[in-house]
mmCIF file of C-alpha atoms in Angstrom:
data_model
loop_
_atom_site.group_PDB
_atom_site.id
_atom_site.type_symbol
_atom_site.label_atom_id
_atom_site.label_comp_id
_atom_site.label_asym_id
_atom_site.label_seq_id
_atom_site.Cartn_x
_atom_site.Cartn_y
_atom_site.Cartn_z
ATOM 1 C CA GLY A 860 -7.534 0.345 6.375
ATOM 2 C CA ARG A 861 -5.384 -2.764 6.291
ATOM 3 C CA ARG A 862 -4.014 -4.339 9.441
ATOM 4 C CA ARG A 863 -0.914 -2.787 11.031
ATOM 5 C CA VAL A 864 -1.525 0.581 9.347
ATOM 6 C CA GLY A 865 -2.185 2.336 12.681
ATOM 7 C CA LYS A 866 -5.973 2.761 12.827
ATOM 8 C CA THR A 867 -6.384 1.805 16.487
ATOM 9 C CA THR A 868 -3.347 3.819 17.604
ATOM 10 C CA LEU A 869 -4.613 6.868 15.717
ATOM 11 C CA LEU A 870 -8.080 6.571 17.280
ATOM 12 C CA GLU A 871 -6.642 6.060 20.773
ATOM 13 C CA ARG A 872 -4.599 9.217 20.318
ATOM 14 C CA PHE A 873 -7.693 11.067 19.063
ATOM 15 C CA CYS A 874 -9.625 10.025 22.172
ATOM 16 C CA GLU A 875 -6.983 11.322 24.568
ATOM 17 C CA GLY A 876 -8.383 14.135 26.685
ATOM 18 C CA LYS A 877 -11.973 13.424 25.582
ATOM 19 C CA LYS A 878 -14.782 11.499 27.229
ATOM 20 C CA SER A 879 -14.874 8.289 25.256
ATOM 21 C CA LEU A 880 -15.917 4.658 25.046
ATOM 22 C CA PHE A 881 -13.571 2.444 23.048
ATOM 23 C CA PHE A 882 -14.971 -0.969 22.107
ATOM 24 C CA LYS A 883 -12.561 -3.418 20.474
ATOM 25 C CA CYS A 884 -14.738 -6.160 19.012
ATOM 26 C CA LEU A 885 -13.726 -9.781 19.491
ATOM 27 C CA LYS A 886 -13.771 -12.712 17.087
ATOM 28 C CA GLY A 887 -15.572 -14.799 19.681
ATOM 29 C CA GLY A 888 -19.172 -14.185 18.567
ATOM 30 C CA GLU A 889 -22.171 -12.407 20.110
ATOM 31 C CA SER A 890 -21.937 -13.831 23.638
ATOM 32 C CA ALA A 891 -18.247 -12.989 24.058
ATOM 33 C CA ASN A 892 -18.699 -9.481 22.690
ATOM 34 C CA LEU A 893 -21.746 -8.694 24.819
ATOM 35 C CA SER A 894 -19.902 -9.856 27.934
ATOM 36 C CA TYR A 895 -16.927 -7.675 27.036
ATOM 37 C CA PHE A 896 -19.152 -4.673 26.227
ATOM 38 C CA SER A 897 -20.974 -5.158 29.541
ATOM 39 C CA ASN A 898 -17.709 -4.906 31.472
ATOM 40 C CA LEU A 899 -16.696 -1.706 29.673
ATOM 41 C CA LEU A 900 -20.076 -0.056 30.117
ATOM 42 C CA SER A 901 -20.275 -1.081 33.774
ATOM 43 C CA LYS A 902 -17.167 0.999 34.457
ATOM 44 C CA LYS A 903 -18.857 3.959 32.786
ATOM 45 C CA ILE A 904 -22.510 3.880 33.890
ATOM 46 C CA GLY A 905 -22.643 1.323 36.691
ATOM 47 C CA GLU A 906 -23.247 -2.418 36.798
ATOM 48 C CA ILE A 907 -24.998 -3.643 33.659
ATOM 49 C CA THR A 908 -25.487 -6.949 31.865
ATOM 50 C CA LEU A 909 -26.242 -6.883 28.142
ATOM 51 C CA SER A 910 -28.341 -9.729 26.797
ATOM 52 C CA SER A 911 -28.560 -8.526 23.183
ATOM 53 C CA TYR A 912 -27.140 -5.962 20.783
ATOM 54 C CA LEU A 913 -30.360 -3.995 21.264
ATOM 55 C CA ASP A 914 -29.409 -3.608 24.934
ATOM 56 C CA PHE A 915 -25.955 -2.459 23.798
ATOM 57 C CA ILE A 916 -27.401 0.257 21.553
ATOM 58 C CA ASP A 917 -29.786 1.390 24.308
ATOM 59 C CA SER A 918 -26.800 1.786 26.643
ATOM 60 C CA LEU A 919 -24.933 3.834 24.043
ATOM 61 C CA GLU A 920 -27.986 6.075 23.790
ATOM 62 C CA SER A 921 -27.911 6.858 27.503
ATOM 63 C CA VAL A 922 -24.162 7.587 27.380
ATOM 64 C CA CYS A 923 -24.471 9.903 24.344
ATOM 65 C CA LEU A 924 -27.402 11.859 25.725
ATOM 66 C CA SER A 925 -25.790 12.245 29.153
ATOM 67 C CA ASP A 926 -22.699 14.080 27.876
ATOM 68 C CA LYS A 927 -20.550 14.622 24.795
ATOM 69 C CA HIS A 928 -18.619 11.401 24.040
ATOM 70 C CA VAL A 929 -16.511 9.803 21.329
ATOM 71 C CA ILE A 930 -17.721 6.245 20.828
ATOM 72 C CA VAL A 931 -15.379 3.976 18.884
ATOM 73 C CA ILE A 932 -16.356 0.502 17.711
ATOM 74 C CA ASP A 933 -13.068 -0.987 16.517
ATOM 75 C CA GLU A 934 -12.907 -4.092 14.294
ATOM 76 C CA TYR A 935 -16.571 -3.628 13.492
ATOM 77 C CA PRO A 936 -16.591 -6.479 10.887
ATOM 78 C CA TYR A 937 -16.369 -8.969 13.785
ATOM 79 C CA ILE A 938 -19.921 -8.063 14.832
ATOM 80 C CA ALA A 939 -21.289 -6.738 11.527
ATOM 81 C CA SER A 940 -24.609 -8.247 10.479
ATOM 82 C CA PRO A 941 -27.841 -6.907 8.941
ATOM 83 C CA LEU A 942 -29.347 -6.707 12.457
ATOM 84 C CA VAL A 943 -26.414 -4.888 14.093
ATOM 85 C CA SER A 944 -26.045 -2.496 11.160
ATOM 86 C CA SER A 945 -29.781 -1.728 11.285
ATOM 87 C CA LEU A 946 -29.596 -1.039 15.012
ATOM 88 C CA ILE A 947 -26.635 1.315 14.484
ATOM 89 C CA GLN A 948 -28.514 3.026 11.643
ATOM 90 C CA HIS A 949 -31.447 3.807 13.981
ATOM 91 C CA PHE A 950 -28.992 4.913 16.667
ATOM 92 C CA ILE A 951 -27.354 7.355 14.224
ATOM 93 C CA ASP A 952 -30.661 8.689 12.893
ATOM 94 C CA GLY A 953 -32.097 9.161 16.397
ATOM 95 C CA PRO A 954 -30.130 9.510 19.643
ATOM 96 C CA LEU A 955 -26.757 10.313 18.071
ATOM 97 C CA LYS A 956 -28.237 13.058 15.906
ATOM 98 C CA ARG A 957 -29.846 14.632 18.987
ATOM 99 C CA SER A 958 -26.567 14.573 20.908
ATOM 100 C CA GLU A 959 -23.157 16.191 20.526
ATOM 101 C CA SER A 960 -21.426 12.820 20.518
ATOM 102 C CA MET A 961 -19.424 11.199 17.738
ATOM 103 C CA LEU A 962 -19.517 7.588 16.517
ATOM 104 C CA VAL A 963 -16.536 5.998 14.781
ATOM 105 C CA LEU A 964 -16.710 2.568 13.151
ATOM 106 C CA CYS A 965 -13.319 1.088 12.295
ATOM 107 C CA GLY A 966 -12.236 -2.149 10.663
ATOM 108 C CA SER A 967 -9.345 -3.975 9.032
ATOM 109 C CA SER A 968 -11.519 -5.993 6.658
ATOM 110 C CA ILE A 969 -11.448 -3.462 3.844
ATOM 111 C CA SER A 970 -14.000 -5.326 1.727
ATOM 112 C CA THR A 971 -16.536 -5.487 4.574
ATOM 113 C CA MET A 972 -16.076 -1.839 5.548
ATOM 114 C CA LYS A 973 -16.454 -0.727 1.929
ATOM 115 C CA LYS A 974 -19.680 -2.682 1.530
ATOM 116 C CA GLU A 975 -21.122 -1.235 4.744
ATOM 117 C CA GLY A 976 -20.457 2.332 3.616
ATOM 118 C CA GLU A 977 -20.768 2.191 -0.174
ATOM 119 C CA ASP A 978 -23.486 -0.388 -0.895
ATOM 120 C CA SER A 979 -26.842 1.418 -1.223
ATOM 121 C CA THR A 980 -28.678 -1.721 -0.066
ATOM 122 C CA LYS A 981 -26.870 -1.703 3.305
ATOM 123 C CA PRO A 982 -28.389 0.021 6.371
ATOM 124 C CA LEU A 983 -25.343 2.240 6.984
ATOM 125 C CA PHE A 984 -25.165 3.626 3.449
ATOM 126 C CA GLY A 985 -25.052 7.425 3.575
ATOM 127 C CA ARG A 986 -24.948 7.533 7.380
ATOM 128 C CA PHE A 987 -21.362 8.740 7.798
ATOM 129 C CA ARG A 988 -20.125 12.242 7.090
ATOM 130 C CA ARG A 989 -16.626 11.019 6.392
ATOM 131 C CA ARG A 990 -15.178 7.707 5.312
ATOM 132 C CA ILE A 991 -11.429 7.464 5.692
ATOM 133 C CA SER A 992 -9.321 4.831 3.997
ATOM 134 C CA LEU A 993 -6.206 5.071 6.127
ATOM 135 C CA GLN A 994 -3.143 4.723 3.919
ATOM 136 C CA PRO A 995 0.449 3.778 4.806
ATOM 137 C CA LEU A 996 2.900 6.518 5.721
ATOM 138 C CA SER A 997 5.001 8.251 3.088
ATOM 139 C CA PHE A 998 8.777 7.904 2.865
ATOM 140 C CA SER A 999 9.304 11.233 4.619
ATOM 141 C CA GLU A 1000 6.902 10.216 7.406
ATOM 142 C CA ILE A 1001 8.792 7.025 8.331
ATOM 143 C CA ARG A 1002 11.958 8.982 9.173
ATOM 144 C CA CYS A 1003 10.858 9.299 12.796
ATOM 145 C CA PHE A 1004 11.169 5.505 13.168
ATOM 146 C CA HIS A 1005 14.775 5.458 11.913
ATOM 147 C CA PRO A 1006 16.523 8.638 13.110
ATOM 148 C CA ASP A 1007 20.024 7.130 12.872
ATOM 149 C CA MET A 1008 19.609 5.249 9.579
ATOM 150 C CA SER A 1009 21.164 6.499 6.341
ATOM 151 C CA ASN A 1010 18.824 7.785 3.636
ATOM 152 C CA ILE A 1011 19.698 4.991 1.231
ATOM 153 C CA ASP A 1012 19.122 2.256 3.815
ATOM 154 C CA MET A 1013 15.853 3.854 4.860
ATOM 155 C CA LEU A 1014 14.693 3.943 1.230
ATOM 156 C CA LYS A 1015 15.612 0.272 0.795
ATOM 157 C CA LEU A 1016 13.569 -0.587 3.859
ATOM 158 C CA TYR A 1017 10.660 1.507 2.578
ATOM 159 C CA LEU A 1018 10.770 -0.278 -0.788
ATOM 160 C CA ILE A 1019 10.236 -3.572 1.038
ATOM 161 C CA MET A 1020 8.020 -2.659 4.008
ATOM 162 C CA GLY A 1021 6.084 0.191 2.471
ATOM 163 C CA GLY A 1022 4.825 2.740 4.973
ATOM 164 C CA ILE A 1023 3.267 0.369 7.519
ATOM 165 C CA PRO A 1024 4.011 1.878 10.968
ATOM 166 C CA LYS A 1025 3.894 -1.445 12.822
ATOM 167 C CA TYR A 1026 6.721 -2.913 10.753
ATOM 168 C CA HIS A 1027 8.928 0.168 10.967
ATOM 169 C CA SER A 1028 8.467 0.314 14.732
ATOM 170 C CA GLU A 1029 9.866 -3.238 14.901
ATOM 171 C CA MET A 1030 12.926 -2.394 12.776
ATOM 172 C CA VAL A 1031 15.326 -1.249 15.491
ATOM 173 C CA SER A 1032 18.630 -1.780 13.666
ATOM 174 C CA ASN A 1033 20.287 1.288 12.161
ATOM 175 C CA THR A 1034 21.057 -0.476 8.868
ATOM 176 C CA PHE A 1035 18.953 -2.116 6.190
ATOM 177 C CA GLU A 1036 21.072 -5.263 6.393
ATOM 178 C CA GLY A 1037 20.585 -5.420 10.149
ATOM 179 C CA CYS A 1038 16.799 -5.088 9.809
ATOM 180 C CA ILE A 1039 16.618 -7.971 7.333
ATOM 181 C CA LYS A 1040 18.823 -10.155 9.486
ATOM 182 C CA GLU A 1041 16.942 -9.419 12.704
ATOM 183 C CA ASN A 1042 13.410 -9.782 11.351
ATOM 184 C CA TYR A 1043 13.792 -12.479 8.708
ATOM 185 C CA LEU A 1044 16.968 -14.479 9.286
ATOM 186 C CA CYS A 1045 17.371 -14.495 13.085
ATOM 187 C CA ASN A 1046 13.722 -14.087 14.004
ATOM 188 C CA ASP A 1047 11.353 -15.169 11.250
ATOM 189 C CA TRP A 1048 8.206 -13.468 12.584
ATOM 190 C CA MET A 1049 7.871 -11.527 9.309
ATOM 191 C CA VAL A 1050 8.159 -14.525 6.994
ATOM 192 C CA ASP A 1051 4.487 -15.542 7.234
ATOM 193 C CA GLU A 1052 3.038 -12.113 7.943
ATOM 194 C CA ALA A 1053 1.621 -11.572 4.435
ATOM 195 C CA GLU A 1054 -0.271 -14.862 4.460
ATOM 196 C CA ARG A 1055 -1.668 -14.112 7.920
ATOM 197 C CA LEU A 1056 -3.026 -10.826 6.585
ATOM 198 C CA ILE A 1057 -4.644 -12.619 3.631
ATOM 199 C CA GLU A 1058 -6.279 -15.127 5.974
ATOM 200 C CA SER A 1059 -7.833 -12.296 7.980
ATOM 201 C CA GLU A 1060 -9.266 -10.508 4.919
ATOM 202 C CA PHE A 1061 -10.538 -13.173 2.511
ATOM 203 C CA SER A 1062 -13.075 -15.966 2.874
ATOM 204 C CA ASN A 1063 -11.016 -18.282 0.621
ATOM 205 C CA PRO A 1064 -7.458 -17.367 1.631
ATOM 206 C CA GLN A 1065 -5.679 -20.362 0.099
ATOM 207 C CA ARG A 1066 -7.048 -19.556 -3.349
ATOM 208 C CA VAL A 1067 -5.998 -15.914 -2.972
ATOM 209 C CA ILE A 1068 -2.532 -16.944 -1.781
ATOM 210 C CA SER A 1069 -2.174 -19.243 -4.804
ATOM 211 C CA ILE A 1070 -3.149 -16.389 -7.139
ATOM 212 C CA LEU A 1071 -0.578 -14.068 -5.540
ATOM 213 C CA HIS A 1072 2.104 -16.742 -5.846
ATOM 214 C CA ALA A 1073 1.197 -17.115 -9.532
ATOM 215 C CA ILE A 1074 1.493 -13.375 -10.189
ATOM 216 C CA GLY A 1075 4.670 -13.161 -8.147
ATOM 217 C CA GLY A 1076 6.085 -16.039 -10.183
ATOM 218 C CA GLY A 1077 5.547 -14.245 -13.489
ATOM 219 C CA SER A 1078 1.989 -15.056 -14.568
ATOM 220 C CA THR A 1079 0.453 -11.723 -15.552
ATOM 221 C CA SER A 1080 -2.610 -12.412 -17.718
ATOM 222 C CA LEU A 1081 -5.942 -13.786 -16.517
ATOM 223 C CA LYS A 1082 -5.447 -16.939 -18.573
ATOM 224 C CA GLU A 1083 -1.929 -17.543 -17.254
ATOM 225 C CA ILE A 1084 -2.982 -16.973 -13.650
ATOM 226 C CA SER A 1085 -6.090 -19.171 -13.799
ATOM 227 C CA GLN A 1086 -4.148 -21.991 -15.484
ATOM 228 C CA LYS A 1087 -1.342 -21.743 -12.935
ATOM 229 C CA VAL A 1088 -3.777 -21.898 -10.013
ATOM 230 C CA GLY A 1089 -6.065 -24.452 -11.667
ATOM 231 C CA ILE A 1090 -9.334 -22.538 -11.415
ATOM 232 C CA ASP A 1091 -11.968 -21.237 -13.819
ATOM 233 C CA ASP A 1092 -11.337 -17.837 -15.458
ATOM 234 C CA THR A 1093 -14.551 -16.438 -13.965
ATOM 235 C CA ILE A 1094 -13.575 -17.398 -10.411
ATOM 236 C CA CYS A 1095 -10.050 -16.110 -10.957
ATOM 237 C CA SER A 1096 -11.361 -12.802 -12.307
ATOM 238 C CA LYS A 1097 -13.576 -12.367 -9.242
ATOM 239 C CA CYS A 1098 -10.619 -12.993 -6.896
ATOM 240 C CA LEU A 1099 -8.464 -10.531 -8.835
ATOM 241 C CA SER A 1100 -11.201 -7.912 -8.531
ATOM 242 C CA GLN A 1101 -11.262 -8.428 -4.761
ATOM 243 C CA LEU A 1102 -7.477 -8.086 -4.600
ATOM 244 C CA MET A 1103 -7.671 -4.852 -6.601
ATOM 245 C CA ASP A 1104 -10.442 -3.497 -4.358
ATOM 246 C CA VAL A 1105 -8.202 -3.788 -1.301
ATOM 247 C CA GLY A 1106 -5.128 -2.397 -3.117
ATOM 248 C CA ILE A 1107 -2.949 -5.507 -3.215
ATOM 249 C CA VAL A 1108 -3.070 -6.095 -6.986
ATOM 250 C CA SER A 1109 -3.322 -3.611 -9.862
ATOM 251 C CA LYS A 1110 -3.411 -3.684 -13.643
ATOM 252 C CA LEU A 1111 -0.732 -1.977 -15.692
ATOM 253 C CA ASN A 1112 -2.086 1.084 -17.442
ATOM 254 C CA PRO A 1113 -0.878 0.929 -21.082
ATOM 255 C CA MET A 1114 0.062 4.385 -22.380
ATOM 256 C CA PHE A 1115 0.095 5.567 -26.011
ATOM 257 C CA ASP A 1116 0.218 2.526 -28.326
ATOM 258 C CA ALA A 1117 1.187 -0.106 -25.753
ATOM 259 C CA PRO A 1118 -0.854 -3.335 -26.069
ATOM 260 C CA LYS A 1119 -4.304 -2.821 -24.531
ATOM 261 C CA ARG A 1120 -4.470 -6.080 -22.618
ATOM 262 C CA ALA A 1121 -4.862 -6.745 -18.922
ATOM 263 C CA VAL A 1122 -1.498 -7.216 -17.234
ATOM 264 C CA TYR A 1123 -1.743 -7.860 -13.489
ATOM 265 C CA TYR A 1124 0.963 -7.146 -10.944
ATOM 266 C CA ILE A 1125 1.267 -6.987 -7.144
ATOM 267 C CA SER A 1126 1.204 -3.267 -6.408
ATOM 268 C CA ASP A 1127 1.378 -3.390 -2.606
ATOM 269 C CA THR A 1128 5.071 -3.237 -1.724
ATOM 270 C CA PHE A 1129 4.902 -5.563 1.262
ATOM 271 C CA PHE A 1130 2.902 -8.241 -0.557
ATOM 272 C CA ALA A 1131 5.145 -7.937 -3.617
ATOM 273 C CA PHE A 1132 8.159 -8.718 -1.455
ATOM 274 C CA HIS A 1133 6.502 -11.777 0.056
ATOM 275 C CA PHE A 1134 5.040 -13.271 -3.090
ATOM 276 C CA SER A 1135 7.567 -12.181 -5.726
ATOM 277 C CA LEU A 1136 10.839 -12.440 -3.840
ATOM 278 C CA MET A 1137 10.330 -14.604 -0.753
ATOM 279 C CA PRO A 1138 9.880 -17.901 -2.661
ATOM 280 C CA LYS A 1139 13.290 -17.339 -4.287
ATOM 281 C CA ILE A 1140 15.212 -16.598 -1.101
ATOM 282 C CA VAL A 1141 13.519 -18.420 1.784
ATOM 283 C CA ALA A 1142 15.535 -21.589 1.132
ATOM 284 C CA TYR A 1143 18.696 -19.628 2.045
ATOM 285 C CA PHE A 1144 17.400 -18.603 5.496
ATOM 286 C CA ASP A 1145 19.534 -20.148 8.234
ATOM 287 C CA GLU A 1146 19.662 -18.563 11.675
ATOM 288 C CA ASN A 1147 22.932 -20.387 12.385
ATOM 289 C CA HIS A 1148 24.695 -18.790 9.390
ATOM 290 C CA VAL A 1149 23.102 -15.363 9.191
ATOM 291 C CA ASP A 1150 25.951 -13.505 7.474
ATOM 292 C CA GLU A 1151 26.339 -16.119 4.744
ATOM 293 C CA SER A 1152 22.570 -16.284 4.285
ATOM 294 C CA TYR A 1153 22.426 -12.542 3.744
ATOM 295 C CA ARG A 1154 25.257 -12.655 1.200
ATOM 296 C CA LEU A 1155 23.300 -15.238 -0.795
ATOM 297 C CA ILE A 1156 20.005 -13.340 -0.814
ATOM 298 C CA GLU A 1157 21.416 -9.835 -1.306
ATOM 299 C CA PRO A 1158 21.567 -10.021 -5.143
ATOM 300 C CA TYR A 1159 17.908 -11.081 -5.243
ATOM 301 C CA ILE A 1160 16.946 -8.233 -2.924
ATOM 302 C CA ASN A 1161 18.808 -5.686 -5.063
ATOM 303 C CA THR A 1162 16.978 -6.834 -8.189
ATOM 304 C CA PHE A 1163 13.654 -6.549 -6.380
ATOM 305 C CA LEU A 1164 14.504 -3.061 -5.100
ATOM 306 C CA GLY A 1165 15.212 -1.916 -8.652
ATOM 307 C CA LYS A 1166 11.687 -2.801 -9.737
ATOM 308 C CA GLN A 1167 10.057 -1.329 -6.644
ATOM 309 C CA PHE A 1168 11.974 1.900 -7.186
ATOM 310 C CA GLU A 1169 9.755 2.557 -10.213
ATOM 311 C CA SER A 1170 6.700 2.633 -7.945
ATOM 312 C CA PHE A 1171 8.472 5.050 -5.615
ATOM 313 C CA CYS A 1172 9.227 7.358 -8.554
ATOM 314 C CA SER A 1173 5.614 7.116 -9.717
ATOM 315 C CA ASP A 1174 4.422 8.174 -6.275
ATOM 316 C CA SER A 1175 6.879 11.080 -6.332
ATOM 317 C CA ILE A 1176 5.469 12.320 -9.645
ATOM 318 C CA ARG A 1177 1.928 12.206 -8.245
ATOM 319 C CA GLU A 1178 3.110 14.195 -5.238
ATOM 320 C CA TRP A 1179 4.880 16.827 -7.335
ATOM 321 C CA TYR A 1180 2.391 17.418 -10.163
ATOM 322 C CA LEU A 1181 -1.298 17.224 -10.977
ATOM 323 C CA THR A 1182 -1.283 13.844 -12.684
ATOM 324 C CA LEU A 1183 -3.965 13.282 -15.333
ATOM 325 C CA ASP A 1184 -2.890 9.792 -16.368
ATOM 326 C CA MET A 1185 0.002 7.480 -15.578
ATOM 327 C CA GLY A 1186 1.143 4.071 -16.676
ATOM 328 C CA THR A 1187 3.833 2.416 -18.701
ATOM 329 C CA TRP A 1188 4.658 1.707 -22.313
ATOM 330 C CA TRP A 1189 5.967 -1.512 -23.743
ATOM 331 C CA MET A 1190 6.176 -3.174 -27.105
ATOM 332 C CA ASP A 1191 7.276 -6.613 -28.299
ATOM 333 C CA LYS A 1192 8.573 -6.533 -31.844
ATOM 334 C CA ASP A 1193 10.906 -8.911 -33.666
ATOM 335 C CA ASP A 1194 11.544 -10.782 -30.394
ATOM 336 C CA VAL A 1195 12.876 -7.587 -28.839
ATOM 337 C CA HIS A 1196 11.112 -6.159 -25.795
ATOM 338 C CA SER A 1197 11.164 -2.390 -25.332
ATOM 339 C CA GLU A 1198 9.651 -0.483 -22.469
ATOM 340 C CA ILE A 1199 9.542 2.898 -20.779
ATOM 341 C CA ASP A 1200 9.386 2.624 -16.993
ATOM 342 C CA ILE A 1201 6.895 5.432 -16.419
ATOM 343 C CA VAL A 1202 4.795 7.469 -18.830
ATOM 344 C CA ALA A 1203 2.635 10.208 -17.329
ATOM 345 C CA LYS A 1204 0.463 13.086 -18.467
ATOM 346 C CA VAL A 1205 0.587 15.985 -16.031
ATOM 347 C CA SER A 1206 -0.679 19.555 -15.903
ATOM 348 C CA VAL A 1207 1.357 22.503 -14.598
ATOM 349 C CA ASN A 1208 -0.065 26.034 -14.798
ATOM 350 C CA ASN A 1209 -2.654 24.738 -17.256
ATOM 351 C CA VAL A 1210 0.052 23.375 -19.571
ATOM 352 C CA ARG A 1211 0.086 19.647 -20.285
ATOM 353 C CA PHE A 1212 3.364 17.775 -20.305
ATOM 354 C CA ASP A 1213 4.071 14.176 -21.262
ATOM 355 C CA LEU A 1214 6.676 12.637 -18.973
ATOM 356 C CA PHE A 1215 8.875 9.791 -20.177
ATOM 357 C CA CYS A 1216 10.812 8.421 -17.234
ATOM 358 C CA GLU A 1217 13.674 5.983 -16.682
ATOM 359 C CA CYS A 1218 14.416 4.803 -13.134
ATOM 360 C CA LYS A 1219 17.821 3.446 -12.068
ATOM 361 C CA PHE A 1220 18.374 1.968 -8.619
ATOM 362 C CA ARG A 1221 21.970 0.805 -8.905
ATOM 363 C CA LYS A 1222 25.466 1.698 -7.794
ATOM 364 C CA SER A 1223 26.647 2.875 -11.219
ATOM 365 C CA LEU A 1224 25.816 6.340 -12.537
ATOM 366 C CA PHE A 1225 22.956 7.011 -14.938
ATOM 367 C CA SER A 1226 24.746 7.250 -18.296
ATOM 368 C CA MET A 1227 24.207 9.180 -21.492
ATOM 369 C CA ARG A 1228 23.634 5.844 -23.223
ATOM 370 C CA ASP A 1229 20.722 5.109 -20.851
ATOM 371 C CA TYR A 1230 19.172 8.451 -21.728
ATOM 372 C CA ILE A 1231 19.580 7.935 -25.479
ATOM 373 C CA LEU A 1232 17.790 4.583 -25.249
ATOM 374 C CA LEU A 1233 14.881 6.278 -23.478
ATOM 375 C CA ARG A 1234 14.757 9.082 -26.016
ATOM 376 C CA ASP A 1235 14.806 6.645 -28.948
ATOM 377 C CA ARG A 1236 11.857 4.736 -27.510
ATOM 378 C CA ALA A 1237 9.859 7.918 -26.905
ATOM 379 C CA GLU A 1238 10.702 9.447 -30.283
ATOM 380 C CA ARG A 1239 7.722 7.741 -31.924
ATOM 381 C CA PHE A 1240 5.394 9.912 -29.801
ATOM 382 C CA SER A 1241 7.123 13.253 -30.435
ATOM 383 C CA LYS A 1242 4.429 14.519 -32.815
ATOM 384 C CA VAL A 1243 1.594 13.875 -30.357
ATOM 385 C CA SER A 1244 3.260 14.848 -27.103
ATOM 386 C CA ASN A 1245 4.873 17.704 -25.200
ATOM 387 C CA PRO A 1246 7.763 15.640 -23.862
ATOM 388 C CA ARG A 1247 9.860 15.949 -20.761
ATOM 389 C CA TYR A 1248 12.436 13.280 -19.980
ATOM 390 C CA LEU A 1249 12.761 12.561 -16.273
ATOM 391 C CA LEU A 1250 15.848 10.567 -15.347
ATOM 392 C CA PHE A 1251 15.683 9.109 -11.835
ATOM 393 C CA SER A 1252 18.937 7.817 -10.350
ATOM 394 C CA ILE A 1253 19.775 6.898 -6.784
ATOM 395 C CA SER A 1254 23.529 7.160 -7.524
ATOM 396 C CA GLY A 1255 23.643 10.268 -9.686
ATOM 397 C CA PHE A 1256 24.667 10.906 -13.306
ATOM 398 C CA ASP A 1257 27.751 10.723 -15.491
ATOM 399 C CA ASP A 1258 29.549 13.878 -16.645
ATOM 400 C CA ASP A 1259 27.980 13.800 -20.118
ATOM 401 C CA LEU A 1260 24.505 14.053 -18.639
ATOM 402 C CA LEU A 1261 25.526 16.670 -16.091
ATOM 403 C CA ASP A 1262 26.880 18.789 -18.954
ATOM 404 C CA LEU A 1263 23.826 18.210 -21.155
ATOM 405 C CA ASN A 1264 22.051 21.443 -22.011
ATOM 406 C CA ASP A 1265 18.608 20.238 -23.017
ATOM 407 C CA PRO A 1266 15.490 22.001 -21.671
ATOM 408 C CA SER A 1267 13.426 18.834 -22.067
ATOM 409 C CA VAL A 1268 15.597 16.756 -19.693
ATOM 410 C CA ARG A 1269 15.359 16.706 -15.900
ATOM 411 C CA LEU A 1270 17.946 14.910 -13.755
ATOM 412 C CA ILE A 1271 16.466 13.664 -10.482
ATOM 413 C CA GLY A 1272 19.166 12.390 -8.145
ATOM 414 C CA PRO A 1273 19.393 11.404 -4.485
ATOM 415 C CA GLU A 1274 19.056 14.928 -3.091
ATOM 416 C CA VAL A 1275 15.624 15.318 -4.681
ATOM 417 C CA LEU A 1276 14.578 11.727 -3.990
ATOM 418 C CA PHE A 1277 15.432 12.041 -0.301
ATOM 419 C CA GLY A 1278 13.521 15.307 -0.031
ATOM 420 C CA ASN A 1279 16.565 17.552 0.458
ATOM 421 C CA SER A 1280 15.956 19.528 -2.768
ATOM 422 C CA ASP A 1281 12.841 20.789 -4.479
ATOM 423 C CA CYS A 1282 11.098 18.819 -7.197
ATOM 424 C CA PRO A 1283 12.081 19.689 -10.792
ATOM 425 C CA VAL A 1284 10.285 22.517 -12.558
ATOM 426 C CA LEU A 1285 8.977 21.297 -15.907
#
């Protein structure tokens, strides 16, 4: 899992009350790690000096066979190599299998951890009963970090921070505005956080950062991105694949007759904020005039939140229904751009429904006119679909919609979005 998502904290909690050895690997190379491992093992089995990773594995063998232990090797990519992985493979196949102990390998370099577990040419392929990709918390799960914050402010914060526990634990203000001021305007520790994460994951971080800036600035096709960054299409495509593998970038999924071309976007909420919005607002940051700075950036933030709200609604649909396919629909015709925010195919009680969804994150009510526009755009698919129109609105709906008696329409307002009411029955 990515950094800050809570892997180490979760493992430390898991080890509570159990006999365990918890190794947190260092960036300092073999000598530094062996010295550190020696100190930890000396506290467990008596004075010992490790001169190689083979000595380290031999020591783990004696610990495992002596009693039931949980052995955690955290930030494994720092020591990962063909030799170390081969030694761990033989440890798993031999001493560990003969013991009642458990081995956990953990790492923040998603690409490295995936290769170790999924590449059939690697020594550790097929050696682990379970591989967990630890994901960020859901909206309902972050409530414990903000017990005195309003639902709307908490959702705004979630649409910027995602569900990363580390960031929410740092947000101590009870308002969204206060959190932005404290962590971006008064104390700018969050401003460079995204780039620091990129530098820890990728071997060519500056190229990756340039690609994310290009996408965040509006370049969405491979050609546009490669031209903006000034690199070959092949190299750019490889970088985009790496970004998709770790969940930072995705491709829009065109539904029905939308153009079948690759359209890239930053799907990770936190990275989207930093590479789509930050370049537009960072010039307004001034710790000496915090209130005025916030007034200047607030309109930009609200626009960003509106787009991110679509992702939140998409996640809600996946949570509510068995989702067979999901994406968006758009069409450019006669210089007029039309789109439907979310189009999804779901199954409920073995019946397939086609969801056409409009998402409004604004102060004004969702209007009948908004619904009619959605229905007109989806009308072209009426003969090949079983439609349901899902209208998402953070502020509610006008009287015309509330009085609408149409079995194909579902109104999804704040009570449902905040988890206070059940999801709509299709």
